[in-house]
Amino acid sequence: MNERGVGRALKYCIPQFRYPYVLSLDMDLSSDLSFIPDTFTHLNGYDIVIGSKIVGTQNRKIIRRLGSSLYIFIARLLLGINYTDYSLGAKVYKKDILERYISLISNYGTDYVINVVYNAVKDGYRILEIPVKCYDNRDSRFNLLEEGIYRYKKVFALWMNHRFQRLHR
């Protein structure tokens, strides 16, 4: 792959995965790796396992916690989904779920998590949220303001798309 983008990398890799489950972790390993064995106890009964910093414990800067809380509140309000973590890290998907929703994965963005979860909920897939410990004390090169604006725009667009579909049924 010559071009960057987390979504692009995921879309490229999905057809190449050889196992029935796909584990997603942040590259900085800010989520405690005990999430991995905890997840294995639930894989047979669920299609997606969400590791949640909100349900678990988080050692993050206040600005990150506030931004996450507001985003989750808006996602719940607009989309009616009751999960508390739509970040990239600490997620396990059945491969066939990602294959089904591959068209919802944008090349550059991190919004594919909420797109996949939202559509999986609508389609009746089984999703479990479990606690995860998060230690996020690093100085990030990640532009929080840009990412925040991007995510809010994407959740609003997802809501608008859903409303438009409901109006035209």
Coordinates of N, CA and C in Angstrom, one line a residue:
M1 N 0.8 -1.2 0.0 CA 0.0 0.0 0.0 C 0.9 1.2 0.0
N2 N 0.6 2.1 -0.9 CA 1.4 3.3 -1.0 C 0.8 4.5 -0.3
E3 N -0.5 4.4 0.0 CA -1.2 5.5 0.6 C -1.6 5.2 2.0
R4 N -1.6 6.3 2.8 CA -2.0 6.1 4.2 C -3.5 6.1 4.5
G5 N -3.9 5.7 5.6 CA -5.3 5.7 6.0 C -5.6 4.4 6.7
V6 N -6.2 4.6 7.9 CA -6.5 3.4 8.7 C -7.6 2.6 8.0
G7 N -8.6 3.3 7.5 CA -9.7 2.6 6.8 C -9.2 1.9 5.5
R8 N -8.3 2.5 4.8 CA -7.7 1.9 3.6 C -7.0 0.7 4.0
A9 N -6.2 0.7 5.0 CA -5.4 -0.5 5.5 C -6.4 -1.6 5.9
L10 N -7.4 -1.3 6.6 CA -8.4 -2.3 7.0 C -9.1 -2.9 5.8
K11 N -9.5 -2.1 4.8 CA -10.2 -2.6 3.6 C -9.2 -3.5 2.8
Y12 N -8.0 -3.1 2.8 CA -7.0 -3.9 2.1 C -6.8 -5.3 2.7
C13 N -6.8 -5.3 4.1 CA -6.5 -6.5 4.8 C -7.7 -7.5 5.0
I14 N -8.9 -7.0 5.0 CA -10.0 -7.8 5.3 C -10.1 -9.1 4.4
P15 N -9.9 -9.0 3.1 CA -9.9 -10.2 2.3 C -8.8 -11.2 2.6
Q16 N -7.7 -10.7 3.2 CA -6.5 -11.5 3.4 C -6.5 -12.1 4.8
F17 N -7.4 -11.7 5.7 CA -7.5 -12.3 7.0 C -7.8 -13.8 6.9
R18 N -7.1 -14.7 7.6 CA -7.3 -16.1 7.5 C -8.1 -16.7 8.7
Y19 N -8.4 -15.9 9.6 CA -9.1 -16.4 10.8 C -10.5 -15.7 10.9
P20 N -11.4 -16.3 11.7 CA -12.8 -15.8 11.7 C -13.0 -14.6 12.5
Y21 N -12.0 -14.1 13.3 CA -12.1 -13.0 14.1 C -11.0 -12.0 13.8
V22 N -11.3 -10.7 14.0 CA -10.4 -9.6 13.7 C -10.3 -8.8 15.0
L23 N -9.1 -8.7 15.5 CA -8.8 -7.9 16.7 C -8.3 -6.5 16.3
S24 N -8.8 -5.5 16.9 CA -8.3 -4.1 16.6 C -7.8 -3.5 17.9
L25 N -6.6 -3.1 17.9 CA -6.0 -2.4 19.0 C -5.3 -1.1 18.6
D26 N -5.2 -0.1 19.5 CA -4.5 1.1 19.1 C -3.0 0.8 19.1
M27 N -2.3 1.3 18.2 CA -0.9 1.0 18.0 C 0.0 1.5 19.2
D28 N -0.5 2.4 20.0 CA 0.3 2.9 21.1 C 0.1 2.0 22.3
L29 N -0.8 1.0 22.2 CA -1.1 0.0 23.3 C -1.6 0.7 24.5
S30 N -2.4 1.8 24.4 CA -2.9 2.4 25.5 C -4.0 1.6 26.2
S31 N -4.6 0.6 25.5 CA -5.5 -0.3 26.2 C -4.8 -1.5 26.8
D32 N -5.1 -1.8 28.0 CA -4.5 -2.9 28.7 C -4.7 -4.2 27.9
L33 N -3.7 -5.0 27.7 CA -3.8 -6.2 26.8 C -4.6 -7.3 27.4
S34 N -5.0 -7.2 28.7 CA -5.8 -8.2 29.3 C -7.2 -8.3 28.6
F35 N -7.5 -7.2 27.8 CA -8.7 -7.2 27.0 C -8.8 -8.5 26.1
I36 N -7.6 -8.9 25.6 CA -7.6 -10.0 24.6 C -8.1 -11.3 25.2
P37 N -7.5 -11.8 26.3 CA -8.0 -13.0 26.9 C -9.5 -12.9 27.4
D38 N -9.8 -11.7 27.9 CA -11.2 -11.5 28.4 C -12.2 -11.7 27.2
T39 N -11.8 -11.2 26.0 CA -12.6 -11.3 24.9 C -12.9 -12.7 24.4
F40 N -11.9 -13.6 24.5 CA -12.0 -14.9 24.1 C -13.1 -15.7 24.8
T41 N -13.4 -15.3 26.0 CA -14.5 -16.0 26.7 C -15.9 -15.7 26.1
H42 N -16.0 -14.6 25.3 CA -17.3 -14.2 24.8 C -17.4 -14.4 23.3
L43 N -16.4 -14.8 22.6 CA -16.5 -14.8 21.1 C -17.6 -15.7 20.6
N44 N -17.9 -16.8 21.2 CA -18.9 -17.7 20.7 C -20.3 -17.2 20.7
G45 N -20.6 -16.2 21.6 CA -21.9 -15.7 21.7 C -22.2 -14.4 21.0
Y46 N -21.1 -13.7 20.5 CA -21.3 -12.4 20.0 C -20.6 -12.2 18.7
D47 N -21.1 -11.2 17.9 CA -20.5 -10.9 16.6 C -19.4 -9.8 16.7
I48 N -19.6 -8.9 17.7 CA -18.7 -7.8 17.9 C -18.5 -7.7 19.4
V49 N -17.3 -7.6 19.9 CA -17.0 -7.3 21.3 C -16.3 -5.9 21.4
I50 N -16.9 -5.0 22.1 CA -16.4 -3.7 22.3 C -15.7 -3.6 23.6
G51 N -14.5 -3.2 23.6 CA -13.8 -2.9 24.9 C -14.0 -1.4 25.2
S52 N -14.6 -1.1 26.3 CA -15.0 0.3 26.6 C -14.1 0.8 27.7
K53 N -13.5 2.0 27.4 CA -12.8 2.7 28.5 C -13.8 3.3 29.5
I54 N -15.0 3.7 29.0 CA -16.0 4.3 29.9 C -16.5 3.3 30.9
V55 N -16.8 2.1 30.5 CA -17.3 1.0 31.3 C -16.1 0.5 32.2
G56 N -14.9 0.5 31.7 CA -13.7 0.1 32.4 C -13.1 1.3 33.2
T57 N -11.8 1.4 33.1 CA -11.1 2.5 33.8 C -10.3 3.2 32.8
Q58 N -10.1 4.5 33.0 CA -9.3 5.2 32.1 C -8.5 6.3 32.8
N59 N -7.3 6.3 32.5 CA -6.3 7.3 33.0 C -5.9 8.2 31.8
R60 N -6.9 9.1 31.5 CA -6.7 10.0 30.3 C -6.8 11.4 30.8
K61 N -6.3 12.3 30.0 CA -6.5 13.7 30.2 C -7.9 14.1 30.2
I62 N -8.3 15.1 31.0 CA -9.7 15.5 31.2 C -10.3 15.9 29.8
I63 N -9.5 16.6 29.0 CA -10.1 17.1 27.7 C -10.5 15.9 26.8
R64 N -9.7 14.8 26.9 CA -10.0 13.6 26.1 C -11.3 12.9 26.6
R65 N -11.4 12.9 28.0 CA -12.6 12.2 28.6 C -13.8 13.0 28.3
L66 N -13.7 14.4 28.4 CA -14.9 15.2 28.1 C -15.3 15.1 26.6
G67 N -14.3 15.1 25.7 CA -14.6 15.0 24.3 C -15.3 13.7 24.0
S68 N -14.8 12.6 24.6 CA -15.4 11.3 24.4 C -16.8 11.2 24.9
S69 N -17.0 11.8 26.1 CA -18.3 11.7 26.7 C -19.4 12.5 25.9
L70 N -19.0 13.6 25.4 CA -19.9 14.4 24.6 C -20.2 13.7 23.3
Y71 N -19.2 13.1 22.7 CA -19.4 12.3 21.4 C -20.4 11.2 21.7
I72 N -20.1 10.4 22.7 CA -21.0 9.3 23.0 C -22.4 9.7 23.3
F73 N -22.6 10.8 24.0 CA -23.9 11.3 24.3 C -24.6 11.7 23.0
I74 N -24.0 12.4 22.1 CA -24.6 12.7 20.8 C -24.9 11.5 20.0
A75 N -24.0 10.5 20.0 CA -24.2 9.3 19.2 C -25.5 8.6 19.7
R76 N -25.6 8.5 21.1 CA -26.7 7.9 21.7 C -28.0 8.6 21.3
L77 N -28.0 9.9 21.4 CA -29.1 10.8 21.2 C -29.6 10.7 19.7
L78 N -28.7 10.8 18.8 CA -29.0 10.8 17.4 C -29.3 9.4 16.8
L79 N -28.5 8.5 17.2 CA -28.5 7.1 16.6 C -29.3 6.1 17.4
G80 N -29.4 6.3 18.7 CA -30.1 5.4 19.5 C -29.4 4.1 19.8
I81 N -28.0 4.2 19.7 CA -27.2 3.0 20.1 C -26.6 3.3 21.4
N82 N -26.6 2.3 22.3 CA -26.2 2.4 23.7 C -24.8 1.9 24.1
Y83 N -23.9 2.0 23.2 CA -22.5 1.6 23.5 C -21.7 2.8 23.9
T84 N -20.6 2.6 24.5 CA -19.8 3.8 25.1 C -18.4 3.9 24.6
D85 N -18.1 3.3 23.5 CA -16.7 3.4 23.0 C -16.7 3.1 21.5
Y86 N -16.4 4.2 20.7 CA -16.4 4.0 19.3 C -15.0 4.3 18.7
S87 N -14.0 4.2 19.6 CA -12.6 4.4 19.1 C -12.1 3.1 18.4
L88 N -11.0 3.2 17.8 CA -10.5 2.1 17.0 C -10.1 0.9 17.9
G89 N -9.4 1.2 19.0 CA -8.8 0.2 19.9 C -9.8 -0.7 20.6
A90 N -9.3 -1.8 21.0 CA -10.0 -2.8 21.9 C -11.4 -3.2 21.3
K91 N -11.3 -3.7 20.1 CA -12.6 -4.2 19.4 C -12.2 -5.6 18.8
V92 N -13.2 -6.4 18.8 CA -13.1 -7.7 18.1 C -14.3 -7.8 17.2
Y93 N -14.1 -8.1 16.0 CA -15.2 -8.3 15.0 C -15.1 -9.7 14.4
K94 N -16.3 -10.3 14.1 CA -16.2 -11.5 13.3 C -15.9 -11.0 11.9
K95 N -15.0 -11.7 11.2 CA -14.6 -11.3 9.9 C -15.7 -11.1 8.9
D96 N -16.8 -11.9 9.0 CA -17.9 -11.8 8.1 C -18.6 -10.5 8.3
I97 N -18.6 -9.9 9.5 CA -19.2 -8.6 9.8 C -18.5 -7.5 9.0
L98 N -17.2 -7.5 9.1 CA -16.4 -6.6 8.4 C -16.5 -6.7 6.8
E99 N -16.6 -8.0 6.4 CA -16.8 -8.2 5.0 C -18.2 -7.6 4.5
R100 N -19.2 -7.8 5.3 CA -20.5 -7.3 5.0 C -20.6 -5.8 4.9
Y101 N -19.9 -5.1 5.8 CA -19.9 -3.7 5.9 C -18.7 -3.0 5.3
I102 N -17.9 -3.7 4.5 CA -16.7 -3.1 4.0 C -16.9 -1.8 3.2
S103 N -18.1 -1.7 2.6 CA -18.4 -0.4 1.8 C -18.6 0.8 2.8
L104 N -18.8 0.5 4.1 CA -19.0 1.6 5.0 C -17.7 2.1 5.6
I105 N -16.6 1.5 5.2 CA -15.3 1.8 5.8 C -14.6 2.9 4.8
S106 N -14.5 4.1 5.3 CA -13.8 5.1 4.5 C -12.3 4.9 4.5
N107 N -11.7 5.4 3.5 CA -10.2 5.2 3.4 C -9.4 5.9 4.5
Y108 N -9.8 7.1 4.9 CA -8.9 7.8 5.8 C -9.4 7.9 7.2
G109 N -10.7 7.8 7.4 CA -11.2 8.1 8.7 C -11.3 7.0 9.7
T110 N -11.6 7.3 11.0 CA -11.8 6.4 12.1 C -13.2 6.2 12.3
D111 N -14.1 6.7 11.5 CA -15.5 6.6 11.7 C -16.1 5.2 11.4
Y112 N -15.3 4.3 10.9 CA -15.8 3.0 10.5 C -16.4 2.3 11.7
V113 N -15.8 2.5 12.9 CA -16.3 1.8 14.1 C -17.8 2.1 14.3
I114 N -18.1 3.4 14.3 CA -19.5 3.7 14.6 C -20.4 3.3 13.4
N115 N -19.9 3.3 12.2 CA -20.7 2.9 11.1 C -21.0 1.4 11.2
V116 N -20.0 0.6 11.5 CA -20.2 -0.8 11.6 C -21.1 -1.2 12.7
V117 N -20.8 -0.6 13.9 CA -21.6 -0.9 15.1 C -23.1 -0.5 14.9
Y118 N -23.3 0.7 14.4 CA -24.7 1.2 14.1 C -25.4 0.2 13.2
N119 N -24.8 -0.1 12.1 CA -25.5 -1.0 11.1 C -25.6 -2.4 11.6
A120 N -24.7 -2.9 12.4 CA -24.8 -4.2 13.0 C -26.0 -4.3 14.0
V121 N -26.2 -3.2 14.8 CA -27.3 -3.1 15.7 C -28.6 -3.1 14.9
K122 N -28.7 -2.3 13.8 CA -29.9 -2.3 13.0 C -30.2 -3.6 12.4
D123 N -29.2 -4.4 12.0 CA -29.3 -5.7 11.4 C -29.5 -6.8 12.3
G124 N -29.5 -6.6 13.6 CA -29.7 -7.6 14.6 C -28.5 -8.4 15.1
Y125 N -27.3 -8.0 14.8 CA -26.1 -8.7 15.2 C -26.0 -8.6 16.7
R126 N -25.3 -9.5 17.3 CA -25.1 -9.5 18.8 C -23.8 -8.8 19.1
I127 N -23.9 -7.8 20.0 CA -22.7 -7.0 20.4 C -22.6 -7.0 21.9
L128 N -21.4 -7.2 22.4 CA -21.2 -7.1 23.8 C -20.2 -6.1 24.1
E129 N -20.4 -5.3 25.2 CA -19.4 -4.3 25.6 C -18.8 -4.8 26.9
I130 N -17.5 -4.8 27.0 CA -16.8 -5.2 28.2 C -15.9 -4.1 28.7
P131 N -15.5 -4.1 29.9 CA -14.6 -3.1 30.4 C -13.2 -3.3 29.9
V132 N -12.5 -2.2 29.7 CA -11.1 -2.2 29.3 C -10.4 -1.1 30.1
K133 N -9.1 -1.4 30.5 CA -8.3 -0.4 31.1 C -7.6 0.4 30.1
C134 N -7.6 1.7 30.2 CA -6.9 2.6 29.3 C -5.9 3.5 30.0
Y135 N -4.7 3.5 29.6 CA -3.6 4.3 30.1 C -3.1 5.2 29.0
D136 N -3.6 6.4 29.0 CA -3.3 7.3 27.9 C -2.6 8.6 28.4
N137 N -1.3 8.4 28.8 CA -0.6 9.6 29.3 C 0.4 10.2 28.4
R138 N 0.5 9.7 27.2 CA 1.5 10.2 26.2 C 1.1 11.6 25.7
D139 N 2.1 12.3 25.2 CA 1.8 13.4 24.4 C 1.6 13.0 22.9
S140 N 0.3 13.2 22.5 CA -0.1 12.6 21.2 C 0.2 13.6 20.1
R141 N 0.6 13.1 18.9 CA 0.7 13.9 17.7 C -0.7 13.9 17.0
F142 N -1.6 13.2 17.5 CA -3.0 13.2 17.0 C -3.6 14.5 17.3
N143 N -4.2 15.1 16.3 CA -4.9 16.4 16.4 C -6.3 16.2 16.9
L144 N -6.5 16.4 18.2 CA -7.8 16.1 18.8 C -8.9 17.0 18.3
L145 N -8.6 18.2 18.0 CA -9.6 19.1 17.5 C -10.1 18.7 16.1
E146 N -9.1 18.4 15.2 CA -9.5 17.9 13.9 C -10.3 16.6 13.9
E147 N -9.8 15.6 14.8 CA -10.5 14.4 14.9 C -11.8 14.5 15.5
G148 N -12.0 15.4 16.5 CA -13.3 15.7 17.1 C -14.3 16.2 16.0
I149 N -13.9 17.2 15.3 CA -14.7 17.8 14.3 C -15.1 16.7 13.2
Y150 N -14.1 16.0 12.8 CA -14.4 14.9 11.8 C -15.4 13.9 12.4
R151 N -15.2 13.5 13.6 CA -16.2 12.5 14.1 C -17.6 13.0 14.3
Y152 N -17.7 14.3 14.8 CA -19.0 14.8 15.0 C -19.7 15.0 13.6
K153 N -19.0 15.4 12.6 CA -19.6 15.5 11.3 C -20.0 14.2 10.8
K154 N -19.2 13.1 11.0 CA -19.6 11.8 10.5 C -20.8 11.2 11.3
V155 N -20.9 11.4 12.6 CA -22.0 10.9 13.3 C -23.3 11.7 12.9
F156 N -23.2 13.0 12.6 CA -24.3 13.7 12.1 C -24.7 13.2 10.7
A157 N -23.8 13.0 9.8 CA -24.1 12.5 8.5 C -24.7 11.1 8.6
L158 N -24.3 10.3 9.5 CA -24.9 8.9 9.6 C -26.3 9.1 10.1
W159 N -26.6 10.0 11.0 CA -28.0 10.3 11.5 C -28.8 10.8 10.3
M160 N -28.3 11.7 9.6 CA -29.1 12.3 8.4 C -29.4 11.2 7.4
N161 N -28.4 10.4 7.1 CA -28.6 9.3 6.2 C -29.7 8.4 6.7
H162 N -29.7 8.0 7.9 CA -30.7 7.1 8.5 C -32.1 7.8 8.5
R163 N -32.2 9.1 8.8 CA -33.4 9.8 8.7 C -34.0 9.9 7.3
F164 N -33.1 10.1 6.4 CA -33.5 10.2 5.0 C -34.0 8.8 4.5
Q165 N -33.4 7.7 4.9 CA -33.8 6.4 4.5 C -35.2 6.1 5.1
R166 N -35.4 6.5 6.4 CA -36.7 6.3 7.0 C -37.8 7.1 6.3
L167 N -37.5 8.3 5.9 CA -38.6 9.1 5.2 C -39.0 8.5 3.9
H168 N -38.1 7.8 3.2 CA -38.3 7.3 1.9 C -38.7 5.8 1.8
R169 N -39.2 5.3 2.9 CA -39.6 3.9 2.9 C -41.1 3.8 2.5

